[in-house]
Coordinates of C-alpha atoms in Angstrom, one line a residue:
Chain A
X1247 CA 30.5 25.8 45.8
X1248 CA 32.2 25.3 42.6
X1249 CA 32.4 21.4 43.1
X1250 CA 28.9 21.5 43.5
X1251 CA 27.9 23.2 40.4
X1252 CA 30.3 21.6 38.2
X1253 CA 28.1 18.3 39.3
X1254 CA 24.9 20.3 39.0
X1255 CA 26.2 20.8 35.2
X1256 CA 27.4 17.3 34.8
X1257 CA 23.8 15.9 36.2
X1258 CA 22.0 18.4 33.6
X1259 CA 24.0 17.4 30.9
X1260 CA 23.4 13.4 31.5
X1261 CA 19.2 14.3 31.5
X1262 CA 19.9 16.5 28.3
X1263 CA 21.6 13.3 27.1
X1264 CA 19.8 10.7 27.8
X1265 CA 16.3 12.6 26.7
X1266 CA 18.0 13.2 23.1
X1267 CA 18.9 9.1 23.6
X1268 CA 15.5 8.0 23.6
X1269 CA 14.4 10.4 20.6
X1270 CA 17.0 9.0 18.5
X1271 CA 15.5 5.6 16.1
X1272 CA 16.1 2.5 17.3
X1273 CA 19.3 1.1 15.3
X1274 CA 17.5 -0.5 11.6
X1275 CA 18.2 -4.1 11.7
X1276 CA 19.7 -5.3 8.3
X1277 CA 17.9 -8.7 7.5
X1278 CA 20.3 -10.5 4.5
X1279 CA 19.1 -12.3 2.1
X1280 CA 21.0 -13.3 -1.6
X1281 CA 20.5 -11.5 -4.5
X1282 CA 18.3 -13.9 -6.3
X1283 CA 15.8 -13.8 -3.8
X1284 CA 15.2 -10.6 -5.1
X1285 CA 14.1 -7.1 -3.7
X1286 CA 10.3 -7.3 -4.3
X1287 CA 10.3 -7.2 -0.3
X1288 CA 7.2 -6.0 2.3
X1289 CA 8.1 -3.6 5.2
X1290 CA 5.5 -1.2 6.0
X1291 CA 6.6 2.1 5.9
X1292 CA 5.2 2.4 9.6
X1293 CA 6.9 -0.3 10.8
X1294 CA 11.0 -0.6 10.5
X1295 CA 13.1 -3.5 11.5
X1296 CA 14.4 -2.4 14.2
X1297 CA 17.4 -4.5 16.6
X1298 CA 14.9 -3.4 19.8
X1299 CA 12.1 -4.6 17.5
X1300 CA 13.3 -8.1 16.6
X1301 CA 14.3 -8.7 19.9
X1302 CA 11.1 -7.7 21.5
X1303 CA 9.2 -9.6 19.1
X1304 CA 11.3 -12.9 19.6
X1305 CA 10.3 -13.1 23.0
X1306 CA 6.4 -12.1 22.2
X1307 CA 6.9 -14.8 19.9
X1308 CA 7.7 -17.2 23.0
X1309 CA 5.6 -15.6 25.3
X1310 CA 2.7 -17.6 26.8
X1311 CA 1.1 -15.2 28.5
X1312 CA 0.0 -13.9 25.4
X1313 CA -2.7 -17.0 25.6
X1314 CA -5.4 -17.1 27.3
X1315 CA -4.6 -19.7 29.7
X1316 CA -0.7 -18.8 29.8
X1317 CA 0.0 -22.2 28.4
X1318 CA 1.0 -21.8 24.4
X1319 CA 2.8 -19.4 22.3
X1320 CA 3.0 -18.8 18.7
X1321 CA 6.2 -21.4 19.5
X1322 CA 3.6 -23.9 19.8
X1323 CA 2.0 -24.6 16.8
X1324 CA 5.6 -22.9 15.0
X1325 CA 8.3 -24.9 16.6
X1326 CA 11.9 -24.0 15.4
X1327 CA 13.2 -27.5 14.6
X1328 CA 10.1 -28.1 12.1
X1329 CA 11.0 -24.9 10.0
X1330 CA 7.9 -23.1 12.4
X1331 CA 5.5 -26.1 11.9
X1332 CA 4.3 -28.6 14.2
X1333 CA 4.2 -31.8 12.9
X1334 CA 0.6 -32.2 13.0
X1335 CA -2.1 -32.5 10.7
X1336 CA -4.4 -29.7 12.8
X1337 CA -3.1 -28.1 15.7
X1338 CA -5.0 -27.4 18.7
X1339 CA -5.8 -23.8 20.3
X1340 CA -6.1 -22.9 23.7
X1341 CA -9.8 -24.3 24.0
X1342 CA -8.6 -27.6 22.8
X1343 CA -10.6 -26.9 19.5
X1344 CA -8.6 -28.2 16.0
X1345 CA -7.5 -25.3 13.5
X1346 CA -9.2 -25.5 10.4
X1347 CA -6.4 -26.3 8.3
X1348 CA -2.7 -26.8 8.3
X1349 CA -0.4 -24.8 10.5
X1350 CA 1.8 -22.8 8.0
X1351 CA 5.7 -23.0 7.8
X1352 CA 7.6 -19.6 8.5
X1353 CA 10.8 -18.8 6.3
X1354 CA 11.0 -15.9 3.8
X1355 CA 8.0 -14.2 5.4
X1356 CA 9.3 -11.1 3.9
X1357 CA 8.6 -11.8 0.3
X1358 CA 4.7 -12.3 1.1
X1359 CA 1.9 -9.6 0.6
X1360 CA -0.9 -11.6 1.4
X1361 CA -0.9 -14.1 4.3
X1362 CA -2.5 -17.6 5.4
X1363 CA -3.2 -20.3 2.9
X1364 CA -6.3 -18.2 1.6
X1365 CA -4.4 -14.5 1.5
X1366 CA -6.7 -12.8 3.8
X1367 CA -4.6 -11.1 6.3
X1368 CA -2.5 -8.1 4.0
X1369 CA 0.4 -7.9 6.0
X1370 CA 2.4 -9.7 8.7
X1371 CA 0.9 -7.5 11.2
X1372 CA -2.3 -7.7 10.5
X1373 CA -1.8 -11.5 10.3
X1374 CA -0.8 -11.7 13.7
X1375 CA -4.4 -10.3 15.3
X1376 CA -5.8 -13.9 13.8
X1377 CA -3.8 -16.1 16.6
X1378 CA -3.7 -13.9 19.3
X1379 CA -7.4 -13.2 19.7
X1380 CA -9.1 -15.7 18.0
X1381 CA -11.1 -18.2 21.0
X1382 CA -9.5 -21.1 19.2
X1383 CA -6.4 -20.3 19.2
X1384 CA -4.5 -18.0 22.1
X1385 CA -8.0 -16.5 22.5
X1386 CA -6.9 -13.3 24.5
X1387 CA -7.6 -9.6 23.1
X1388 CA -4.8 -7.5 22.6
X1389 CA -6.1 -5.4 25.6
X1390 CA -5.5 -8.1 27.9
X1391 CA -2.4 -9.0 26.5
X1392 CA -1.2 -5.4 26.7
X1393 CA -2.4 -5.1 30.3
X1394 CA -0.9 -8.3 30.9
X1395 CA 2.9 -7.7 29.6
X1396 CA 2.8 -4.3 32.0
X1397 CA 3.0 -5.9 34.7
X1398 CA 5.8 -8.2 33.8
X1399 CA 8.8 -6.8 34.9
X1400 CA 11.1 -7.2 31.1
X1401 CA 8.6 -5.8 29.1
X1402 CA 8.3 -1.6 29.7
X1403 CA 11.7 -1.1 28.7
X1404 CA 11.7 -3.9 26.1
X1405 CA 8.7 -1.6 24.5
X1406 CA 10.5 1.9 25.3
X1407 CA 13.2 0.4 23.4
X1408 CA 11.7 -0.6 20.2
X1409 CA 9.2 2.1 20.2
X1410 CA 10.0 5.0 22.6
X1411 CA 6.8 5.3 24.3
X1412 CA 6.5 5.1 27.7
X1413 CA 3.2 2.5 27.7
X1414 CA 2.7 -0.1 25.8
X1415 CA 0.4 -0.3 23.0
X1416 CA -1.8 -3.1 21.4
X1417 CA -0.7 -2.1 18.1
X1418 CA 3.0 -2.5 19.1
X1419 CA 2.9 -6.1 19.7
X1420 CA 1.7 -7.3 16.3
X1421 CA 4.5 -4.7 15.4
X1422 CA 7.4 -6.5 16.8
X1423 CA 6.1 -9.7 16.4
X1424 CA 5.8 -8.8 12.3
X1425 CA 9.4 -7.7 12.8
X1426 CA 10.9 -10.7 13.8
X1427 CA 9.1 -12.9 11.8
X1428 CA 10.6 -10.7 8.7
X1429 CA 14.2 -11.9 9.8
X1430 CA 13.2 -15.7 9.5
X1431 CA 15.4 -15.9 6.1
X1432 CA 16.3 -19.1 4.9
X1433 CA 19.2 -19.2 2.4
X1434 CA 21.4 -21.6 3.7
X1435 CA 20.0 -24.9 2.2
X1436 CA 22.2 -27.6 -0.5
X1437 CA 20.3 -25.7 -3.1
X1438 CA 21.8 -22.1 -2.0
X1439 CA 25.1 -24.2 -1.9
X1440 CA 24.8 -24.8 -5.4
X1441 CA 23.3 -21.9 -6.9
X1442 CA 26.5 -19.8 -5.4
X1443 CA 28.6 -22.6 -6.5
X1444 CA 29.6 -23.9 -3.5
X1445 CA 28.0 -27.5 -3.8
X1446 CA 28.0 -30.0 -6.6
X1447 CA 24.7 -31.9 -6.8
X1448 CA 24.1 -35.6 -7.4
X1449 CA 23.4 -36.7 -10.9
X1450 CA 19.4 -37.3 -9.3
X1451 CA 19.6 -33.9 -7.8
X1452 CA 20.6 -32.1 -10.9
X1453 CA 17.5 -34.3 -12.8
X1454 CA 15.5 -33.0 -10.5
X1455 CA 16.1 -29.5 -10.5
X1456 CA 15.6 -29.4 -14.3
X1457 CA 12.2 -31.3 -13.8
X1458 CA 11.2 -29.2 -11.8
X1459 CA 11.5 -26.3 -14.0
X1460 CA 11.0 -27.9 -17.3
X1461 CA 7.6 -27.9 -18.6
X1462 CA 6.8 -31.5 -20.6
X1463 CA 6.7 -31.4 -24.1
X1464 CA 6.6 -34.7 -25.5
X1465 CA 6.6 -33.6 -29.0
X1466 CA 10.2 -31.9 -28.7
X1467 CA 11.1 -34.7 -26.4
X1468 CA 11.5 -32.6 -23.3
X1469 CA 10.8 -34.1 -20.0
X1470 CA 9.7 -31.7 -17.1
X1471 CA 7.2 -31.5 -14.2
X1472 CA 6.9 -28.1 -14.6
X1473 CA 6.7 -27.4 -10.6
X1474 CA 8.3 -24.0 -11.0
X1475 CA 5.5 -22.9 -13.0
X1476 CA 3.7 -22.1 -9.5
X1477 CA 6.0 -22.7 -7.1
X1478 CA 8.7 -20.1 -9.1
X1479 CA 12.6 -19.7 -8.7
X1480 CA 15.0 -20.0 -6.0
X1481 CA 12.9 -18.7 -3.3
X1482 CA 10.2 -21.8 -4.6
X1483 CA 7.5 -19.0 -4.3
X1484 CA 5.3 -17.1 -6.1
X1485 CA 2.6 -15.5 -4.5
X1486 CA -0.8 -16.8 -6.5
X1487 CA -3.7 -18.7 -5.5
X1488 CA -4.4 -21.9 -7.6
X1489 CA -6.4 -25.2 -7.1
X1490 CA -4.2 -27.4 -7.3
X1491 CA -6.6 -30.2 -8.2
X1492 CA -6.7 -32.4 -4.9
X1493 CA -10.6 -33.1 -5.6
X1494 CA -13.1 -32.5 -7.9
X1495 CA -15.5 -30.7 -4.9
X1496 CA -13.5 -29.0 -2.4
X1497 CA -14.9 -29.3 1.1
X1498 CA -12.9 -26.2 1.7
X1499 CA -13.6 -23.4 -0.5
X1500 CA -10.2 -21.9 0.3
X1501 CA -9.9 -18.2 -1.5
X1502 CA -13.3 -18.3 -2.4
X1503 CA -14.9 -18.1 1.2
X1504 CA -12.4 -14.8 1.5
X1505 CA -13.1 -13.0 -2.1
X1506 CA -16.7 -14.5 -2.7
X1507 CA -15.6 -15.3 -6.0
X1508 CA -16.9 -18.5 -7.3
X1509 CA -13.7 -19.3 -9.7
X1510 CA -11.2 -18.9 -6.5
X1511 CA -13.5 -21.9 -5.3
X1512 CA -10.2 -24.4 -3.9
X1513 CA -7.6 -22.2 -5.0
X1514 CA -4.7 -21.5 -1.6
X1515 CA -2.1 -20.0 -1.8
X1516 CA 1.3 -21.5 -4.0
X1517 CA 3.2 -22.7 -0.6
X1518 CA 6.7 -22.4 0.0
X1519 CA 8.5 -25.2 -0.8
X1520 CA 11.7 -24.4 1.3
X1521 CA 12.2 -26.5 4.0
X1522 CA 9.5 -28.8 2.7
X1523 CA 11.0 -32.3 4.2
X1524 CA 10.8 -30.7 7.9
X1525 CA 7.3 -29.2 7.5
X1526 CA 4.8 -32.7 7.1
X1527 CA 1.6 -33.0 6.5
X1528 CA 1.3 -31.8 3.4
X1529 CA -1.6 -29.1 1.8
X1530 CA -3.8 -26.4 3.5
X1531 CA -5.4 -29.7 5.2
X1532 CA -2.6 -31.9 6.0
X1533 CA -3.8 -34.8 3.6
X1534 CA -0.2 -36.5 2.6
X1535 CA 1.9 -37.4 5.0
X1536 CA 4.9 -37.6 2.8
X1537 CA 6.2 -35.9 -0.1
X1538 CA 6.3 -39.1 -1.9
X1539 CA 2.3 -38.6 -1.9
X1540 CA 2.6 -35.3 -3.0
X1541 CA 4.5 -36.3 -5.9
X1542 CA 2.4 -39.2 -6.5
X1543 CA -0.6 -37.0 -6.6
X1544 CA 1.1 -34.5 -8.9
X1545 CA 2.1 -37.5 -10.9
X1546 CA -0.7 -39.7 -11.3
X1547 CA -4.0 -38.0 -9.5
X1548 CA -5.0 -34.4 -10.4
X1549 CA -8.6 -33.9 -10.6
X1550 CA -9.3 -33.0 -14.0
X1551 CA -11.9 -30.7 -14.0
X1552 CA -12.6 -27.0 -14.5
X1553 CA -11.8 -25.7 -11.2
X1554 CA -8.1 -27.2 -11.2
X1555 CA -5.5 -24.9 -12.4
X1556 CA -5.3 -25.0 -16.2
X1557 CA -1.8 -25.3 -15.9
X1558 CA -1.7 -29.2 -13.9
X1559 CA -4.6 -30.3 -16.6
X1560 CA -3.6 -32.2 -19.4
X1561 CA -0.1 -31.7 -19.1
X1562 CA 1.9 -35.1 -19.7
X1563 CA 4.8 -36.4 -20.7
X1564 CA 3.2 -38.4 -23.2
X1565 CA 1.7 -37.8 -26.4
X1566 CA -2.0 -36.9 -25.6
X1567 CA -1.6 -38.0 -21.8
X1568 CA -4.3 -36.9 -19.3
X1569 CA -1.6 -37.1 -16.3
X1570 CA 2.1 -35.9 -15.9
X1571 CA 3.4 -39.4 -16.7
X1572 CA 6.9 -39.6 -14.9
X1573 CA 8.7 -42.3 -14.8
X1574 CA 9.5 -43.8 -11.2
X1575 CA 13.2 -42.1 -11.2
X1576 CA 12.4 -39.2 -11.8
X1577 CA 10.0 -39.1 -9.3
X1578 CA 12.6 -40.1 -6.9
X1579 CA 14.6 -37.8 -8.6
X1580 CA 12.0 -34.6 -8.0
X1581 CA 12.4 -35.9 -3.9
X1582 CA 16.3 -35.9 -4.1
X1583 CA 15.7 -31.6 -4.9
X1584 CA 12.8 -31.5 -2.5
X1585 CA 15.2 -32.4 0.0
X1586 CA 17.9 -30.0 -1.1
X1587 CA 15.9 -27.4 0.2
X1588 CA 16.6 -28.7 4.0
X1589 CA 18.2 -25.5 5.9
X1590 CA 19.7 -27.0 8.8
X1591 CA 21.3 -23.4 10.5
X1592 CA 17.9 -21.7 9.7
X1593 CA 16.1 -24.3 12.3
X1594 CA 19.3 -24.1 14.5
X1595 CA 20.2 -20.2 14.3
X1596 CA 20.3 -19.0 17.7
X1597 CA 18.7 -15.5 16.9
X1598 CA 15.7 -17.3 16.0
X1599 CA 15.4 -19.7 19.4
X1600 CA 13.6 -19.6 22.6
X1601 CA 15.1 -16.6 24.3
X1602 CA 13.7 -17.7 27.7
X1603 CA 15.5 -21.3 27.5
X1604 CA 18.8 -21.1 28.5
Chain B
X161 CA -10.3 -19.4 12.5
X162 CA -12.8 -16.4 11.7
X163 CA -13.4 -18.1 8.1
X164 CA -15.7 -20.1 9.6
X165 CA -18.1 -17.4 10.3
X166 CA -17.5 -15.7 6.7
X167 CA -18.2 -19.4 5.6
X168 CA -21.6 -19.1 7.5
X169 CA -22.6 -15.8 5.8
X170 CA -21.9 -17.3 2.6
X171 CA -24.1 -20.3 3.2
X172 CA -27.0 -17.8 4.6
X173 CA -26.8 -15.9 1.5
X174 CA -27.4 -19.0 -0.6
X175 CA -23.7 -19.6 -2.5
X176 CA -24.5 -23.0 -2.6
X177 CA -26.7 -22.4 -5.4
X178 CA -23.4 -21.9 -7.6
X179 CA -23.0 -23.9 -10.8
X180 CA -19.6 -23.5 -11.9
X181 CA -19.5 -25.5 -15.6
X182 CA -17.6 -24.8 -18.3
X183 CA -20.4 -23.7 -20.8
X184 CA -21.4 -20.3 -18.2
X185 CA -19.6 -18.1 -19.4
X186 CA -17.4 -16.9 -16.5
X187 CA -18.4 -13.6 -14.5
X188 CA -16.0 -10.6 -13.8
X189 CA -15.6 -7.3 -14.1
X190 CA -12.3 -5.2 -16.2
X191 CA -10.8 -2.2 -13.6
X192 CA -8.6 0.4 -15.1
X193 CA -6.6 2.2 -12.0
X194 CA -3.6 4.0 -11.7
X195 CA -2.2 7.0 -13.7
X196 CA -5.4 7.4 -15.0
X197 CA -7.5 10.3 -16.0
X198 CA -10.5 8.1 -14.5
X199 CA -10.6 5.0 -12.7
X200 CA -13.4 2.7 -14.5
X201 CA -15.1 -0.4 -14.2
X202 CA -16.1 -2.8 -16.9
X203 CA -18.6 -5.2 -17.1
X204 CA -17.8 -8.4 -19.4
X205 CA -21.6 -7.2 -21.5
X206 CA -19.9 -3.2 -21.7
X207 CA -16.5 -4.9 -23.2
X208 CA -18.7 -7.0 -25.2
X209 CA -20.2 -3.8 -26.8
X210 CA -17.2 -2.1 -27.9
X211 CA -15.2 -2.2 -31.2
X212 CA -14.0 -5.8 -31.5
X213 CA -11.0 -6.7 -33.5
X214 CA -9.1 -10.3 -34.2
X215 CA -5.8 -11.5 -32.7
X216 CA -3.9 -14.8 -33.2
X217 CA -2.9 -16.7 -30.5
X218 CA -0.2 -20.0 -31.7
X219 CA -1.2 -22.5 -28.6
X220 CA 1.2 -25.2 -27.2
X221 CA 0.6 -27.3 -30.1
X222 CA 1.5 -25.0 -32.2
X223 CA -2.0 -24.3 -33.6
X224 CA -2.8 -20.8 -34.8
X225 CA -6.3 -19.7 -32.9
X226 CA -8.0 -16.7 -33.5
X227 CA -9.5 -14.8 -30.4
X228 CA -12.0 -11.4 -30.7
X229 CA -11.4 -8.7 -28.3
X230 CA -10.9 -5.1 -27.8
X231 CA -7.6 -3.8 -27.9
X232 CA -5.9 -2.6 -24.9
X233 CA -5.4 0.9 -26.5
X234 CA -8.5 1.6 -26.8
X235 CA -9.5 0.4 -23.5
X236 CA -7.1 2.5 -22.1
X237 CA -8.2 5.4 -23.9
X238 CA -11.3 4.9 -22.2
X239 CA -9.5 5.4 -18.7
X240 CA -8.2 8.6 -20.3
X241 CA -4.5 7.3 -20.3
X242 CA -2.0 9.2 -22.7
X243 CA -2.0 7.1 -26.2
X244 CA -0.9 8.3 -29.9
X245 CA 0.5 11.3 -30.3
X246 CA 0.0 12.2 -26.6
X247 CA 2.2 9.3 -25.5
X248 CA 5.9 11.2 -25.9
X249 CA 7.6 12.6 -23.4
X250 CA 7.5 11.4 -20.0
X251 CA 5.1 9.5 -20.6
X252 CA 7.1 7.2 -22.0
X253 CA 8.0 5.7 -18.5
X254 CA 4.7 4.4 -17.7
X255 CA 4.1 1.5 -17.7
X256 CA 0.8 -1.0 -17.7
X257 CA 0.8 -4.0 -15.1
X258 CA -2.1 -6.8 -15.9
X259 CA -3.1 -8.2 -13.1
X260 CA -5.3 -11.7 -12.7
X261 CA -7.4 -13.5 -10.6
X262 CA -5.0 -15.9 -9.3
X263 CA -2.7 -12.9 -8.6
X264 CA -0.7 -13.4 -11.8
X265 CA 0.9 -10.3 -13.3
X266 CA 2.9 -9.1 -16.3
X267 CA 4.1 -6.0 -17.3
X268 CA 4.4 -3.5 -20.5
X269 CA 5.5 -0.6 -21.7
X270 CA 2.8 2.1 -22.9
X271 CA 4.4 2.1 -25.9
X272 CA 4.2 -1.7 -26.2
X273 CA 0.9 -1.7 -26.9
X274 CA 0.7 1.8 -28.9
X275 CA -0.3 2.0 -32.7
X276 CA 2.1 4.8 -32.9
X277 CA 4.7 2.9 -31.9
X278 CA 3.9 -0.9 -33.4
X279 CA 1.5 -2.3 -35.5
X280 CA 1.3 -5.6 -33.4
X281 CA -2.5 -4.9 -31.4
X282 CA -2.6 -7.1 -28.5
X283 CA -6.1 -7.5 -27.2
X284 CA -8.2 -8.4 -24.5
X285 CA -10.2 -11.4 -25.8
X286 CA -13.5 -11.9 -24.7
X287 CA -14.6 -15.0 -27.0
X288 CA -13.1 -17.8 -29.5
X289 CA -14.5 -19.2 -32.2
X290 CA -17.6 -17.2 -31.0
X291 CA -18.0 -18.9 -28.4
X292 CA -17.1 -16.9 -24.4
X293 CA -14.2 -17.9 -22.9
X294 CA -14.3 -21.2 -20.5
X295 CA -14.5 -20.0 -16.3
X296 CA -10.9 -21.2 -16.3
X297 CA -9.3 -18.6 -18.7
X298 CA -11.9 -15.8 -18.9
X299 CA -14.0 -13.3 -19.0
X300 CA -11.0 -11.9 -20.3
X301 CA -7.8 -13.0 -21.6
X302 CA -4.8 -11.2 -22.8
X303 CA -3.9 -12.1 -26.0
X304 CA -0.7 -10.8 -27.3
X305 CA 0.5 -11.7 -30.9
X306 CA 4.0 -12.9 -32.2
X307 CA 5.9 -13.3 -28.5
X308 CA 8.0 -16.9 -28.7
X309 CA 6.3 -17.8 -25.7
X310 CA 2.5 -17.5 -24.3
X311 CA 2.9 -16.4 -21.2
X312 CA 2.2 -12.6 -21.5
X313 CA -1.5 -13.7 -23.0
X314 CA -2.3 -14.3 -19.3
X315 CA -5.8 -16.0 -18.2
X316 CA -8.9 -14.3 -16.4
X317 CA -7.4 -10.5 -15.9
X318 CA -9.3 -8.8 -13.6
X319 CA -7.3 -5.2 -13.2
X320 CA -4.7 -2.9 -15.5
X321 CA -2.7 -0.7 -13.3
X322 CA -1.2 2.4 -14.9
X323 CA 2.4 3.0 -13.3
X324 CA 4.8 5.8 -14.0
X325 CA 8.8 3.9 -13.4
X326 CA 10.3 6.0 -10.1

């Protein structure tokens, strides 16, 4: 009698327990980053990193049955080893149709308001509808895909974890998948090394880092390519929208065909330039195939007209020069920093893998 | 990707008929939002109405050029933000972002730009030598008097946000 109710009472207690578990938040999930990244950071307030989160999303994010067909993933078109790219001018969807421009790289995701080369998707979660329902790419509604990941055995609990409720959601999807994407931080690159002091660049290297944020002024002497004015500081972002003066008529109207502003006609968004020798082609349409032609078109072939940013127009190195007018070292020397910015533990970091491989 | 069938609207609705030359004077509107009394809207022709003073502007040649324009306190008046003898107080941790098309910003203090506080008037331009600004760098431009370096007299602002500093 007493044995029995002493294990009535334990039993009680556990379900008292373990209801006040699952009402507790999810443990936050600290993503690091270094101080001169900065704080200007994007997590909605209805949406916290969460450890259940990221680790739910990871998987979404290697899930196939999120496609239509059950053949591709985000993974995909974002493979780890090419920073989140593919390698490929245009990538293909589930209906074997071409995207319409460049598949993006992912790293520092959490610094960015406004998303895809044009900024129309505000916020990482919204962003995510785009490939997951559009016919060209997975091409499956969030319905489906919800319906779909309830009857796989992982998931309910996965879900219950990150976001205590007991069926799982549409909404909830993008959510996770927003979450891990915000922990893709890359830091760990030659040019992190040497802004904590922990590398000592070439002579080319250190050349090219001032070039890149010096702005040419050939009447004080002063060399520069003036990249940074775009592409910014250590994080080699800023988020604007600029034409960047690859042609004098844009076949793609970029920002303009989102804000139906005529002067955004060819202006995309300032790309990251973080693991830039990983992610070729080059621009919102994959035109170079190495950053030598990038640097060559900075150098020697921006469209001079109205529409290009005023800030690549009549900018030279020499006296009254129409074009940036570097010599070829320095050009060379502009690559050696490109290349600084390889990360090699962001493309290998485990956290960030195919959980599914083993 | 969806832009394909914004694209298509956009072509229905005739956008190819677009000339985008450097002599039209470029199109845009001024929006005061924030701390504000009232939110408005600004058409380039209402700006164009109001009391215009000069500014000078030393370019990257070191050129003095003079630019017409309103200035921002009395735009902001407009919006019914505190300025004069009204900005004291905690008032004095609000602060004015000036956003652009191209998603540039900068930042200033209310008092910055206050004749209570400085005689410098920094103004929004809306034409140089008479002429509008080029599509490139208007309707509007901030032009902002005496700073070493140009890069607060930012190009084609579209919004002022009113802010008070948490």
């Amino acid at each position: 009698m007493a044995r029995s109710s002493v294990a009535i009472g334990v039993i009680i207690l556990l379900v008292i327990l373990m209801s006040l578990l699952s009402y507790l938040p999810a443990p936050g999930y600290e993503i690091k980053y270094p101080s001169y990244f900065g704080d200007r950071i994007f997590i909605p307030a209805d949406n916290p990193t969460t450890e259940a989160g990221v680790k739910l999303g990871r998987m979404l994010f290697y899930e196939t049955s999120l496609s239509k067909s059950n053949t591709i993933s985000c993974a995909t078109c974002h493979q780890q080893q090419l920073s989140f790219t593919d390698g490929k001018k245009f990538s293909t969807g589930v209906d074997g149709t071409m995207q319409k421009r460049n598949t993006m790289s992912l790293a520092n995701l959490l610094w960015v308001r406004n998303f895809f080369w044009d900024g129309r998707a505000a916020g990482l979660e919204e962003q995510a509808k785009t490939p997951l329902t559009d016919p060209h790419e997975m091409g499956q509604s969030l319905q489906i895909s919800a319906k779909k990941l309830r009857k796989k055995q992982a998931y309910p609990s996965l879900f219950k974890k990150a976001f205590n409720s007991d069926t799982i959601k549409e909404a909830m999807i993008v959510k996770a998948l927003a979450q891990f994407q915000r922990t893709l931080v890359s830091a760990e690159s030659r040019y992190d090394k040497y802004l904590r002091g922990e590398y000592k660049p070439t002579v080319s290297e250190l050349n090219g880092i001032a070039l890149f944020y010096a702005a040419p002024d050939p009447i004080k002497g002063m060399r520069g390519a003036d990249c940074a004015h775009c592409h910014g500081g250590p994080k080699t972002y800023t988020e604007l929208f600029q034409n960047n003066g690859l042609d004098s008529i844009p076949s793609d109207r970029g920002r303009e065909l989102f804000t139906g502003n005529d002067f955004d006609r060819g202006r995309f968004r300032v790309a990251t330039l973080r693991n830039i020798a990983l992610t070729a082609p080059y621009m919102h349409d994959g035109r170079f195939n190495t950053l030598e032609e990038v640097v060559d078109h900075y150098n020697e072939h921006v469209s001079n007209n109205i529409l290009t940013s005023p800030f690549l127009r009549n900018r030279s190195n020499e006296l009254n020069g129409k074009q940036l007018g570097l010599t070829n070292n320095e050009k060379k020397d502009i690559l050696a920093f490109l290349h600084m910015l390889t990360d090699s533990s962001f493309i290998s970091n485990k956290n960030f893998s195919n959980p599914f491989s083993k | 990707m969806t832009f394909k069938y914004i694209a298509g609207i956009f072509l229905i609705i005739g956008f190819s008929n677009f000339h985008l030359q450097s002599q039209t004077p470029a199109k845009g509107t001024l929006k005061i939002s924030g701390q504000v009394e009232k939110q408005i809207v600004l058409t380039a022709e209402q700006v164009s109405k109001m009391k215009h003073v000069t500014a000078v502007l030393t370019d990257r040649g070191g050129k003095n050029v003079n630019y017409r324009g309103v200035s921002l306190q009395d735009l902001l008046g407009l919006a019914g933000v505190s300025t004069g003898s009204a900005l004291r107080g905690e008032n004095l941790a609000k602060y004015l972002i000036v956003k652009c098309a191209d998603n540039y910003e900068v930042l200033f203090s209310l008092a910055e730009i206050d004749s209570s506080f400085t005689d410098r008037v920094i103004i929004l331009a809306d034409t140089t030598g008479g002429n509008p600004l080029p599509v490139d760098k208007g309707p509007f431009r901030l032009i902002v008097p005496g700073e070493k370096k140009p890069a607060r007299s930012a190009y084609q602002v579209r919004e002022f946000v009113v802010k008070f500093a948490k």
